[in-house]
Amino acid sequence: MASVQISLPLPVLPEGWSAEKDFKAIGQLSQATDRNIEPVGPHFLAHARRKRHKRTFSEDDR
Amino acid sequence: MSEENSPAQRVAIGISFGNSYSSIGFTSAEGKAEVIANEEGDRQIPSILSYVDGEEFQGTQAKAQLVRNAKNTVAYFRDFLGQEFKSIDPTPCHQSAHPVQHESTIAFKIKDGADETENTVTVSEITTRHLRRLKNSASDYLGKDVNAAVITVPTNFGDTQKEALTKAAKEAGIEVLQFINEPVAAVLAYDARPEAKLSDKIVVVADLGGIRSDVAVIASRGGIYTILATAHDYDVAGTQLDKVLMDHFAKEFMKKHKTGGDPRENDRSLAKLKLESEAVKKALSIGASANFSVESLANGIDYTATINRSRYELLASKHFQAFTRLVTHAVEKAELDPLDISEIILAGGSAHTPRIASSLQSAFPETTTVLAPSTSPTALNPSELAVRGAAIQASLVQEFDVEDIVQSTHPMVTVTPHLSHAVGVLCISDSEESGVFQSIVDAETPLPVRRTAIISTPREGGDVLIKLTEGARHIKVTKPEPKPKAEKTKSDSDDEDSDEDSEEEEEIREKTWKVGKVLAEAALKELKKGAKVEVQINIDANLNVNCIFREVGGKGGVRGLLAGGKGQNGSA
Ligand SMILES: Nc1ncnc2c1ncn2[C@@H]1O[C@H](COP(=O)(O)OP(=O)(O)OP(=O)(O)O)[C@@H](O)[C@H]1O
Ligand SMILES: [Mg+2]
């Protein structure tokens, strides 16, 4: 997938903001919905391979 | 009969097997999907078999037999496979061999042998014979014995129907490697074009066929497809458009030849009328007018006439509206808005009709691309989409053991968590003080997923805040300034009036975002002037989010991990 291009600028860091290693975890993702993906096409096959071999995207890249 | 072939001995093709037409296709050594023309030069082969003195005809030749030999001609049978007699609609077979109940299945009583005896031939056997002809046409073309196929089926084709089709194909010497859904095959056909770019989008496939119309709303995420909703209509399809023309020409004929009688009341006349009306309909998809010409239409009277496209469009407008409604209904079923739809792929033979494409285009916003021959110069032939998709899939799976294919299509692999909300970052816009949400991973994206975004920074560089949040798509409706009304007596004015009103002050609908849950914050410091920031988001199936923030071309960066709810309690 090509990267998403966002042309609006990021905000300036507010005065006094601080966090360990500059990262602050705040919330969790909402519950996901289980759906059936179609077992069709090259990208599905890559998905199935990763799932069956329990591999991640970066392991897959290598 | 063929046993399972080892992948090495396999010659696989794609088959689209419709009630009206079938097609065969293969993927060339260069990876290009091609549709095969049969011996008669047809790429859309009528799914019809006919028997004359023991000789079997298929396709266009069989279709011609509907005039003289309708009783021994079998048509519109695909949807009968694996069904019980009491659950089928035999209407499409009124002008050909009638389906009858036979034990627990459906059959046709036809004289298919050299003698005059009537045999009961099951729908399974008919299908086998039809598929065998398709297989032979493909084998002749390829110069190799075809023995396997990927076959497209409608999204609501049940397991017993698939089993029946598998069995019928096996009898024909075809091992079914996989069934794939027709609309998904259509999306794959488009995505497999060399110039296609992968993107995240919602696609609607409107498959308008001969005796049924099917719509599917599909989330396409990085080349992975999820069907969000489907809608089916068995009352409006190509047959009804033929009927419009049949009625028109029958009436014109009776006006001109008072003694001719109604050609719809005699079987043979009716069959001629139908064949020619279908041909006229197809001609009107390309030309501004078309000629109707039948020798001895009724009572020995030859009849020729001309119709122009606008007349036809007027006569059929009710049906065209019904197609549009079916599509908008499917979008509603998916709980989406027309603004969410990036593309409408028109598939199926009736999708050649220019007016159907333009009606859809006007029912959807300009941001929705309608991919049909009349609206897009780059559109693929709608009649070939399913078979192309099947041919591509056949080339993808033909090297696998059947066991591997079965495993990959098992719910263990296909049932996948999908994001319920979009995930993105907040950016600054001039119009609003607070941040505006910019989506990086869309809702309905299957997990795991990895997406990257490149984001602008303030002009002077420096320190920036990256706020990762969920976002909910919101349709913003702006009503124009109400105009003072001269007179308004009745509030519930009749339809015509309110139509005019709504045109005057059309509301503006826009797709915007509502910022949802805040997930994380990160800081990137001392960015160069004009720097860009890269944000990479990895979400696994347990909703753990792994993100990397860094200056494009810069060193270091910030990493963060957000544990998903599932991962926290579920891990062993
Ligand atoms: N160029 C054209 N213009 C208009 N209609 C066409 C054109 N070509 C084919 N059709 C119509 O499309 C219909 C067949 O569509 P298609 O081949 O997609 O059907 P199918 O999938 O086999 O059938 P079904 O939907 O009945 O299962 C027929 O009604 C045919 O007349
Ligand atoms: Mg069809």
XYZ file of C-alpha atoms and ligand atoms in Angstrom:
666
model
C 0.000 0.000 0.000
C 1.191 3.508 -0.819
C 1.436 5.861 2.171
C -1.466 8.099 3.063
C -0.514 11.703 2.249
C -1.793 14.292 4.737
C -1.257 17.908 3.737
C -2.704 19.585 6.822
C 0.061 20.297 9.351
C 0.487 18.692 12.759
C -0.044 20.989 15.750
C 2.842 22.579 17.650
C 3.753 20.738 20.850
C 2.003 22.512 23.745
C 4.192 24.197 26.321
C 4.988 21.864 29.203
C 4.039 18.616 27.435
C 6.249 15.815 28.568
C 6.279 12.038 28.532
C 8.768 9.293 29.048
C 10.486 8.640 25.711
C 8.103 11.226 24.227
C 5.181 8.772 24.047
C 2.047 8.646 26.174
C -0.450 5.794 25.855
C -3.909 7.091 26.677
C -6.688 4.829 25.446
C -7.487 1.530 23.808
C -8.980 0.764 20.451
C -12.694 0.054 20.444
C -13.794 -3.546 20.140
C -13.319 -4.977 16.648
C -16.064 -6.614 14.589
C -15.557 -10.147 13.309
C -16.244 -10.397 9.598
C -15.464 -12.826 6.834
C -12.792 -11.743 4.387
C -13.056 -13.125 0.870
C -10.471 -15.822 0.143
C -9.642 -14.257 -3.200
C -6.717 -12.413 -4.745
C -2.986 -12.178 -4.101
C -3.277 -10.059 -0.957
C -5.593 -12.533 0.683
C -3.092 -15.293 -0.033
C -0.390 -13.263 1.690
C -2.737 -12.720 4.631
C -3.525 -16.445 4.832
C 0.173 -17.284 4.727
C 0.949 -14.884 7.558
C -1.936 -16.204 9.599
C -1.073 -19.855 9.109
C 2.609 -19.349 9.800
C 1.919 -16.794 12.555
C 4.156 -14.249 10.890
C 4.080 -10.469 11.073
C 4.236 -8.004 8.195
C 7.934 -7.263 8.763
C 8.831 -10.949 8.987
C 6.906 -11.333 5.741
C 8.904 -8.520 4.118
C 12.219 -10.283 4.739
C -14.006 -39.577 -14.494
C -11.171 -37.425 -13.408
C -9.659 -37.988 -10.044
C -8.063 -35.151 -8.182
C -5.154 -33.972 -10.242
C -1.847 -33.252 -8.662
C -0.994 -29.575 -9.118
C 1.616 -30.502 -11.727
C -0.958 -32.096 -14.030
C -3.445 -29.370 -13.612
C -4.718 -27.156 -16.408
C -7.012 -24.647 -14.742
C -9.339 -22.062 -16.240
C -11.854 -19.561 -14.891
C -15.531 -20.138 -15.584
C -18.432 -17.794 -15.109
C -21.608 -19.803 -15.337
C -24.701 -17.605 -15.428
C -28.325 -18.499 -15.970
C -28.185 -16.592 -19.247
C -24.577 -16.720 -20.440
C -21.335 -18.463 -19.556
C -17.734 -17.507 -20.233
C -14.374 -19.205 -20.038
C -11.051 -17.522 -19.393
C -7.436 -18.229 -18.630
C -4.395 -16.351 -17.437
C -1.584 -16.130 -19.952
C 2.064 -16.786 -19.163
C 2.469 -12.985 -18.935
C -0.143 -12.962 -16.188
C -2.884 -11.378 -18.242
C -6.450 -12.638 -17.935
C -8.008 -13.449 -21.286
C -11.497 -14.476 -22.252
C -11.701 -17.395 -24.666
C -13.959 -17.327 -27.713
C -15.586 -20.674 -28.462
C -15.714 -22.357 -31.888
C -18.466 -19.976 -32.952
C -16.439 -16.960 -31.907
C -18.574 -16.208 -28.829
C -17.141 -14.949 -25.555
C -20.588 -14.786 -24.001
C -21.910 -18.264 -24.614
C -25.637 -18.671 -23.988
C -26.107 -21.225 -21.180
C -28.469 -23.202 -23.370
C -28.488 -26.756 -24.706
C -30.741 -27.975 -27.470
C -31.288 -31.385 -29.044
C -32.209 -31.990 -32.672
C -32.399 -35.605 -33.875
C -29.993 -36.675 -31.187
C -27.491 -33.974 -31.947
C -26.539 -31.620 -29.140
C -26.226 -27.886 -29.719
C -24.976 -25.396 -27.214
C -24.711 -21.623 -26.955
C -25.861 -19.397 -29.795
C -26.879 -22.359 -31.955
C -28.990 -23.754 -29.153
C -30.530 -20.353 -28.531
C -31.696 -20.177 -32.147
C -33.589 -23.419 -31.508
C -35.878 -21.600 -29.078
C -37.992 -20.680 -32.095
C -38.546 -24.125 -33.664
C -37.618 -26.580 -31.005
C -38.336 -24.889 -27.691
C -39.481 -28.100 -25.972
C -36.100 -29.746 -26.455
C -34.142 -26.672 -25.558
C -33.006 -26.197 -21.974
C -32.273 -22.689 -20.712
C -32.030 -20.726 -17.437
C -31.118 -23.720 -15.305
C -28.161 -22.670 -13.150
C -30.181 -21.471 -10.196
C -32.051 -24.817 -10.092
C -28.917 -26.745 -9.113
C -29.089 -28.188 -5.625
C -32.610 -26.853 -5.130
C -35.890 -28.543 -4.414
C -38.626 -28.186 -6.974
C -40.932 -26.386 -4.598
C -38.423 -23.611 -3.942
C -37.692 -22.585 -7.525
C -39.300 -20.027 -9.792
C -39.829 -21.689 -13.194
C -40.978 -18.453 -14.884
C -37.799 -17.871 -16.946
C -38.351 -21.305 -18.577
C -41.794 -20.528 -19.991
C -40.465 -20.448 -23.539
C -38.180 -23.462 -23.281
C -38.168 -26.933 -21.680
C -40.101 -26.765 -18.412
C -38.479 -27.894 -15.193
C -40.259 -30.773 -13.471
C -39.873 -32.450 -10.132
C -37.830 -35.626 -10.334
C -37.273 -37.547 -7.103
C -35.623 -35.013 -4.805
C -34.267 -32.945 -7.656
C -35.286 -31.024 -10.755
C -35.232 -32.335 -14.299
C -36.269 -31.564 -17.868
C -38.223 -33.918 -20.149
C -36.517 -33.711 -23.489
C -35.967 -35.816 -26.581
C -32.194 -35.772 -26.411
C -31.580 -39.042 -28.274
C -31.769 -40.027 -31.917
C -35.057 -41.829 -31.308
C -38.277 -40.068 -30.434
C -38.333 -41.057 -26.770
C -38.626 -38.411 -24.136
C -35.963 -38.691 -21.447
C -35.852 -37.199 -18.017
C -32.587 -35.353 -17.710
C -31.701 -33.886 -14.334
C -30.450 -30.351 -13.917
C -27.201 -31.860 -12.685
C -26.782 -33.807 -15.949
C -27.677 -30.729 -18.030
C -25.073 -28.740 -16.124
C -22.489 -31.445 -16.689
C -23.163 -31.403 -20.429
C -22.933 -27.623 -20.562
C -19.716 -27.538 -18.553
C -18.236 -30.296 -20.696
C -18.836 -28.168 -23.778
C -17.165 -25.206 -22.067
C -14.252 -27.387 -21.029
C -13.851 -28.699 -24.576
C -13.929 -25.199 -26.059
C -11.227 -24.102 -23.625
C -9.160 -27.238 -24.250
C -9.342 -26.708 -28.015
C -8.239 -23.136 -27.633
C -5.411 -23.859 -25.213
C -4.306 -27.061 -26.930
C -4.275 -28.799 -23.560
C -6.843 -30.838 -21.729
C -8.449 -28.532 -19.190
C -9.192 -30.410 -15.970
C -9.731 -27.815 -13.244
C -11.485 -24.506 -12.739
C -12.358 -21.671 -10.442
C -16.084 -20.993 -10.889
C -17.957 -17.829 -9.928
C -21.240 -18.021 -8.026
C -23.685 -15.451 -6.650
C -23.113 -14.374 -3.039
C -26.270 -16.192 -1.948
C -25.418 -19.517 -3.595
C -25.800 -21.980 -0.716
C -23.648 -24.926 0.280
C -25.992 -27.512 -1.265
C -25.951 -25.554 -4.513
C -22.154 -25.491 -4.435
C -22.039 -29.212 -3.698
C -24.352 -29.898 -6.631
C -22.215 -27.756 -8.913
C -19.013 -29.430 -7.713
C -20.518 -32.814 -8.515
C -21.804 -31.757 -11.928
C -18.411 -30.268 -12.784
C -16.616 -33.413 -11.647
C -18.795 -35.499 -13.979
C -17.632 -33.201 -16.754
C -14.013 -33.823 -15.851
C -13.532 -30.499 -14.107
C -12.125 -30.328 -10.614
C -13.496 -27.224 -8.896
C -10.497 -25.652 -7.202
C -12.572 -22.941 -5.602
C -15.866 -21.088 -5.873
C -15.526 -17.345 -5.691
C -18.265 -14.772 -5.315
C -19.208 -13.041 -8.563
C -18.889 -9.458 -7.274
C -15.511 -10.208 -5.710
C -14.324 -11.639 -9.018
C -15.351 -8.340 -10.630
C -13.305 -6.305 -8.137
C -10.344 -8.625 -8.641
C -10.596 -8.178 -12.418
C -10.205 -4.424 -11.952
C -7.494 -4.687 -9.296
C -5.421 -7.056 -11.434
C -4.930 -4.497 -14.195
C -1.274 -3.476 -14.339
C -2.142 0.207 -13.913
C -4.342 -0.400 -10.860
C -3.166 1.154 -7.598
C -3.942 -0.460 -4.297
C -6.046 1.740 -2.089
C -8.569 1.586 0.710
C -12.020 2.141 -0.680
C -15.622 1.065 -0.555
C -16.717 -0.462 -3.830
C -20.227 -1.359 -4.898
C -20.591 -4.054 -7.532
C -23.907 -3.857 -9.353
C -24.270 -7.066 -11.361
C -27.210 -6.690 -13.698
C -27.776 -9.950 -15.507
C -30.484 -11.670 -17.488
C -32.911 -13.000 -14.890
C -31.458 -11.546 -11.704
C -29.684 -8.486 -10.435
C -27.278 -8.657 -7.532
C -25.542 -5.896 -5.648
C -22.676 -6.186 -3.179
C -21.067 -3.493 -1.046
C -17.436 -4.383 -0.521
C -14.752 -2.905 1.706
C -11.529 -3.130 -0.284
C -8.567 -2.683 2.042
C -5.107 -3.066 0.594
C -6.400 -5.666 -1.840
C -8.347 -7.650 0.749
C -12.101 -7.748 0.263
C -14.906 -7.905 2.807
C -18.551 -8.011 1.767
C -20.499 -5.622 3.975
C -23.969 -6.065 2.475
C -25.758 -7.627 -0.486
C -29.110 -7.132 -2.204
C -30.825 -9.296 -4.809
C -33.664 -8.712 -7.219
C -35.229 -11.415 -9.368
C -37.900 -9.149 -10.820
C -35.799 -6.600 -12.647
C -33.022 -7.704 -14.973
C -32.316 -7.994 -18.699
C -35.430 -10.086 -19.349
C -37.680 -7.237 -18.240
C -35.855 -4.880 -20.588
C -36.436 -7.357 -23.439
C -40.085 -7.436 -22.445
C -40.371 -3.656 -22.757
C -39.212 -3.905 -26.364
C -41.310 -6.988 -27.090
C -44.436 -5.168 -25.966
C -43.478 -2.102 -27.928
C -42.864 -3.948 -31.194
C -45.882 -6.217 -30.739
C -48.118 -3.169 -30.408
C -46.514 -1.394 -33.342
C -46.910 -4.547 -35.404
C -50.590 -4.820 -34.570
C -51.141 -1.156 -35.417
C -49.564 -1.618 -38.797
C -51.002 -5.021 -39.644
C -54.532 -5.182 -38.374
C -54.864 -8.791 -39.508
C -51.520 -9.940 -38.160
C -52.692 -10.736 -34.682
C -50.666 -10.388 -31.496
C -47.251 -12.007 -31.966
C -47.106 -12.527 -28.197
C -49.953 -15.036 -28.377
C -48.218 -17.592 -30.523
C -45.226 -19.476 -29.161
C -43.108 -19.281 -32.260
C -43.871 -15.615 -32.877
C -43.162 -14.867 -29.271
C -39.790 -16.598 -29.462
C -38.843 -14.628 -32.577
C -40.019 -11.424 -30.973
C -37.934 -12.115 -27.905
C -34.732 -12.971 -29.757
C -34.941 -9.913 -31.953
C -35.886 -7.636 -29.054
C -32.798 -8.747 -27.155
C -30.662 -8.011 -30.219
C -32.262 -4.561 -30.568
C -31.659 -3.897 -26.885
C -27.971 -4.703 -27.252
C -27.707 -2.529 -30.360
C -29.236 0.380 -28.441
C -26.388 0.182 -25.934
C -24.046 1.400 -28.672
C -26.174 3.153 -31.263
C -28.690 5.984 -31.081
C -31.211 3.831 -32.920
C -31.657 0.210 -33.923
C -33.563 -1.852 -36.437
C -35.982 -4.583 -35.603
C -36.424 -7.046 -38.422
C -38.114 -10.442 -38.339
C -39.184 -12.566 -41.239
C -42.667 -13.916 -40.832
C -43.172 -12.499 -37.357
C -46.808 -13.562 -37.195
C -49.272 -14.955 -39.703
C -46.545 -14.992 -42.318
C -46.072 -11.237 -42.178
C -42.527 -9.881 -42.227
C -41.967 -6.943 -39.947
C -39.298 -4.296 -39.741
C -39.226 -1.218 -37.565
C -36.816 1.253 -36.060
C -36.575 2.498 -32.516
C -34.357 5.195 -31.122
C -32.596 5.067 -27.833
C -34.528 7.835 -26.133
C -37.817 6.085 -26.878
C -36.472 2.888 -25.363
C -35.162 4.745 -22.339
C -38.555 6.263 -21.766
C -40.301 2.906 -22.055
C -37.835 1.240 -19.692
C -37.365 4.113 -17.247
C -39.292 2.367 -14.491
C -36.839 -0.537 -14.621
C -33.808 1.723 -14.728
C -35.076 3.411 -11.577
C -35.493 0.011 -9.969
C -31.806 -0.783 -10.630
C -30.759 2.473 -8.998
C -32.997 1.785 -6.008
C -31.493 -1.678 -5.608
C -28.023 -0.150 -5.455
C -28.939 2.591 -2.975
C -30.787 0.009 -0.903
C -27.636 -2.123 -0.655
C -25.648 0.926 0.471
C -28.241 1.592 3.174
C -28.099 -2.044 4.247
C -24.356 -1.641 4.763
C -25.190 1.382 6.955
C -23.204 3.584 4.648
C -23.885 6.834 2.866
C -23.546 7.384 -0.894
C -20.618 9.664 0.012
C -18.774 6.626 1.372
C -18.785 4.885 -1.990
C -15.607 5.446 -4.021
C -16.558 3.284 -6.970
C -19.504 1.529 -8.482
C -18.433 -1.319 -10.731
C -21.139 -2.189 -13.214
C -21.032 -5.869 -14.051
C -23.224 -8.267 -16.019
C -24.601 -7.932 -19.524
C -27.303 -5.385 -18.743
C -24.620 -3.056 -17.384
C -23.821 -2.125 -20.993
C -26.987 -0.016 -21.000
C -25.829 3.628 -20.975
C -28.913 4.903 -19.168
C -28.410 2.538 -16.252
C -24.906 3.897 -15.728
C -25.957 7.538 -16.035
C -28.915 7.081 -13.671
C -26.574 5.611 -11.096
C -24.084 8.407 -11.603
C -26.745 11.002 -10.893
C -27.989 9.152 -7.818
C -24.487 9.225 -6.332
C -22.186 12.160 -5.606
C -19.522 13.259 -8.079
C -16.882 11.658 -5.890
C -18.277 8.231 -6.794
C -16.767 6.835 -9.976
C -19.149 4.706 -12.010
C -17.147 2.122 -13.935
C -19.227 1.274 -16.995
C -18.474 1.438 -20.726
C -20.563 4.582 -21.187
C -19.237 6.523 -18.198
C -15.583 5.580 -18.096
C -13.208 5.085 -21.004
C -11.093 2.740 -18.895
C -13.965 0.470 -17.878
C -13.567 -3.223 -18.553
C -16.287 -5.113 -20.421
C -18.976 -5.726 -17.765
C -19.843 -9.084 -19.342
C -16.280 -10.300 -18.798
C -15.593 -9.202 -15.232
C -16.603 -12.399 -13.455
C -14.720 -14.717 -15.791
C -11.602 -12.544 -15.675
C -11.626 -12.628 -11.877
C -12.085 -16.400 -11.966
C -9.209 -16.799 -14.422
C -6.905 -14.724 -12.214
C -7.852 -16.683 -9.112
C -7.341 -19.943 -11.015
C -3.782 -18.945 -11.821
C -3.184 -17.989 -8.181
C -4.340 -21.286 -6.703
C -3.601 -23.827 -9.378
C -0.267 -24.767 -7.877
C -1.736 -25.484 -4.456
C -2.896 -28.834 -3.201
C -6.649 -28.875 -2.845
C -6.115 -29.420 0.867
C -4.209 -26.121 1.059
C -6.935 -24.246 -0.766
C -9.571 -25.709 1.527
C -7.551 -24.729 4.586
C -7.020 -21.190 3.367
C -10.716 -20.700 2.713
C -11.706 -22.103 6.107
C -13.364 -19.693 8.577
C -10.312 -20.201 10.824
C -8.462 -18.123 8.283
C -11.216 -15.974 6.792
C -13.045 -14.811 9.909
C -11.058 -11.798 10.893
C -11.490 -8.891 13.308
C -12.195 -5.626 11.474
C -11.627 -2.155 12.922
C -14.901 -0.636 14.056
C -13.572 2.924 13.779
C -11.004 4.683 11.677
C -7.635 5.405 13.303
C -5.748 8.578 12.482
C -4.166 11.763 13.745
C -5.334 15.272 14.538
C -4.077 18.061 12.303
C -4.544 21.817 12.197
C -6.785 23.499 9.677
C -7.438 27.205 9.261
C -11.161 26.849 9.680
C -11.259 25.264 13.091
C -9.446 25.890 16.327
C -9.451 22.283 17.435
C -7.701 19.563 15.480
C -9.309 17.899 12.517
C -9.171 14.163 12.223
C -7.199 12.695 9.341
C -7.743 9.000 8.795
C -4.789 6.661 8.332
C -6.490 3.293 8.748
C -10.151 3.176 7.759
C -12.975 1.468 9.597
C -13.760 -2.047 8.314
C -10.090 -2.789 7.763
C -9.256 -6.402 8.602
C -6.537 -7.051 11.164
C -3.624 -7.327 11.284
C -2.893 -4.193 9.304
C 0.027 -1.895 8.681
C -0.399 1.581 7.250
C 1.957 4.523 6.849
C 1.138 8.216 6.535
C 3.304 11.154 5.529
C 2.164 14.324 7.303
C 3.066 17.993 6.900
C 4.402 20.061 9.788
C 4.167 23.753 10.715
C 6.128 25.904 8.279
C 8.843 26.789 10.735
C 9.451 23.204 11.917
C 10.196 22.754 15.606
C 8.352 20.510 18.056
C 5.085 18.874 17.051
C 2.415 16.883 18.815
C 1.039 13.750 17.238
C -2.287 12.846 18.716
C -3.501 9.414 17.675
C -7.268 9.035 17.907
C -10.213 7.104 16.614
C -12.530 8.899 14.243
C -16.138 8.414 13.240
C -17.314 9.371 9.794
C -19.995 12.015 9.928
C -22.207 13.342 7.170
C -22.493 17.072 7.552
C -25.653 18.460 6.019
C -25.821 22.166 5.331
C -29.262 23.524 4.583
C -29.265 26.565 2.390
C -30.785 29.791 3.716
C -34.529 29.244 3.670
C -36.084 31.379 0.980
C -39.128 33.390 1.917
C -42.172 31.682 0.449
C -44.711 33.740 -1.378
C -47.560 31.455 -0.544
C -47.613 28.242 1.374
C -51.119 27.021 1.892
C -50.658 23.319 2.353
C -47.624 21.981 4.127
C -48.095 18.531 2.636
C -48.022 19.690 -0.946
C -48.127 17.012 -3.597
C -45.087 15.211 -4.919
C -44.442 17.383 -7.927
C -44.328 20.503 -5.827
C -41.975 19.158 -3.225
C -39.705 17.907 -5.980
C -39.350 21.383 -7.362
C -38.766 22.771 -3.914
C -35.946 20.412 -3.136
C -34.253 21.349 -6.350
C -34.282 25.019 -5.511
C -32.719 24.673 -2.129
C -30.639 21.563 -2.349
C -28.833 20.770 0.847
C -25.116 20.268 0.774
C -23.882 16.970 2.098
C -20.234 16.484 3.003
C -18.188 13.730 4.509
C -16.489 14.926 7.698
C -15.048 13.283 10.784
C -15.882 13.371 14.449
C -12.898 12.917 16.696
C -13.352 9.812 18.821
C -11.352 8.225 21.595
C -7.851 9.564 22.098
C -5.412 6.668 21.864
C -1.979 8.159 22.389
C 0.180 11.233 22.157
C 3.715 11.502 20.917
C 6.159 14.346 20.460
C 8.685 14.806 17.706
C 11.173 17.517 18.500
C 13.417 19.892 16.610
C 12.049 19.172 13.180
C 13.689 20.959 10.283
C 11.872 23.669 8.383
C 9.447 22.073 5.944
C 9.965 18.645 7.466
C 7.517 15.820 6.920
C 6.589 13.307 9.554
C 6.089 9.638 8.892
C 3.638 7.775 11.067
C 3.525 4.023 10.837
C 0.672 2.205 12.516
C 0.682 -1.549 13.054
C -2.422 -3.099 14.572
C -2.502 -6.804 15.332
C -5.499 -9.107 15.621
C -5.629 -8.497 19.397
C -5.900 -4.739 18.860
C -2.367 -4.073 20.071
C -1.132 -0.950 18.334
C 2.504 -0.512 17.571
C 3.448 2.884 16.206
C 6.552 4.559 14.915
C 6.810 8.332 14.487
C 9.781 9.877 12.776
C 10.950 12.756 10.667
C 11.187 11.730 7.034
C 14.892 11.485 6.253
C 15.767 12.143 9.891
C 17.346 9.884 12.470
C 15.769 8.183 15.444
C 12.128 8.784 16.106
C 9.631 7.755 18.715
C 8.089 4.355 19.196
C 5.049 3.506 21.200
C 3.007 0.494 22.117
C -0.657 0.503 22.992
C -1.926 -2.720 24.477
C -5.275 -3.851 23.091
C -8.037 -4.979 25.435
C -7.897 -8.502 24.089
C -4.161 -8.862 24.505
C -4.228 -7.871 28.174
C -6.569 -10.508 29.511
C -6.204 -13.103 26.804
C -2.483 -13.842 26.827
C -1.210 -17.018 28.416
N -24.635 -4.918 -24.921
C -25.689 -5.164 -24.148
N -26.599 -4.195 -23.876
C -27.673 -4.454 -23.103
N -27.926 -5.647 -22.555
C -27.054 -6.633 -22.786
C -25.902 -6.450 -23.566
N -25.211 -7.615 -23.615
C -25.909 -8.488 -22.880
N -27.026 -7.908 -22.388
C -28.050 -8.532 -21.545
O -27.488 -8.971 -20.343
C -28.208 -10.091 -19.856
C -27.254 -11.208 -19.538
O -26.368 -10.771 -18.591
P -25.244 -11.745 -18.004
O -24.520 -12.351 -19.099
O -24.511 -10.994 -16.975
O -26.219 -12.778 -17.344
P -25.980 -14.068 -16.489
O -25.151 -13.777 -15.330
O -25.645 -15.198 -17.330
O -27.497 -14.275 -16.120
P -28.328 -14.270 -14.833
O -28.206 -12.974 -14.218
O -29.631 -14.439 -15.492
O -27.873 -15.423 -14.057
C -29.187 -10.481 -20.946
O -30.452 -9.967 -20.618
C -28.613 -9.777 -22.157
O -29.604 -9.445 -23.102
Mg -25.124 -13.088 -13.466
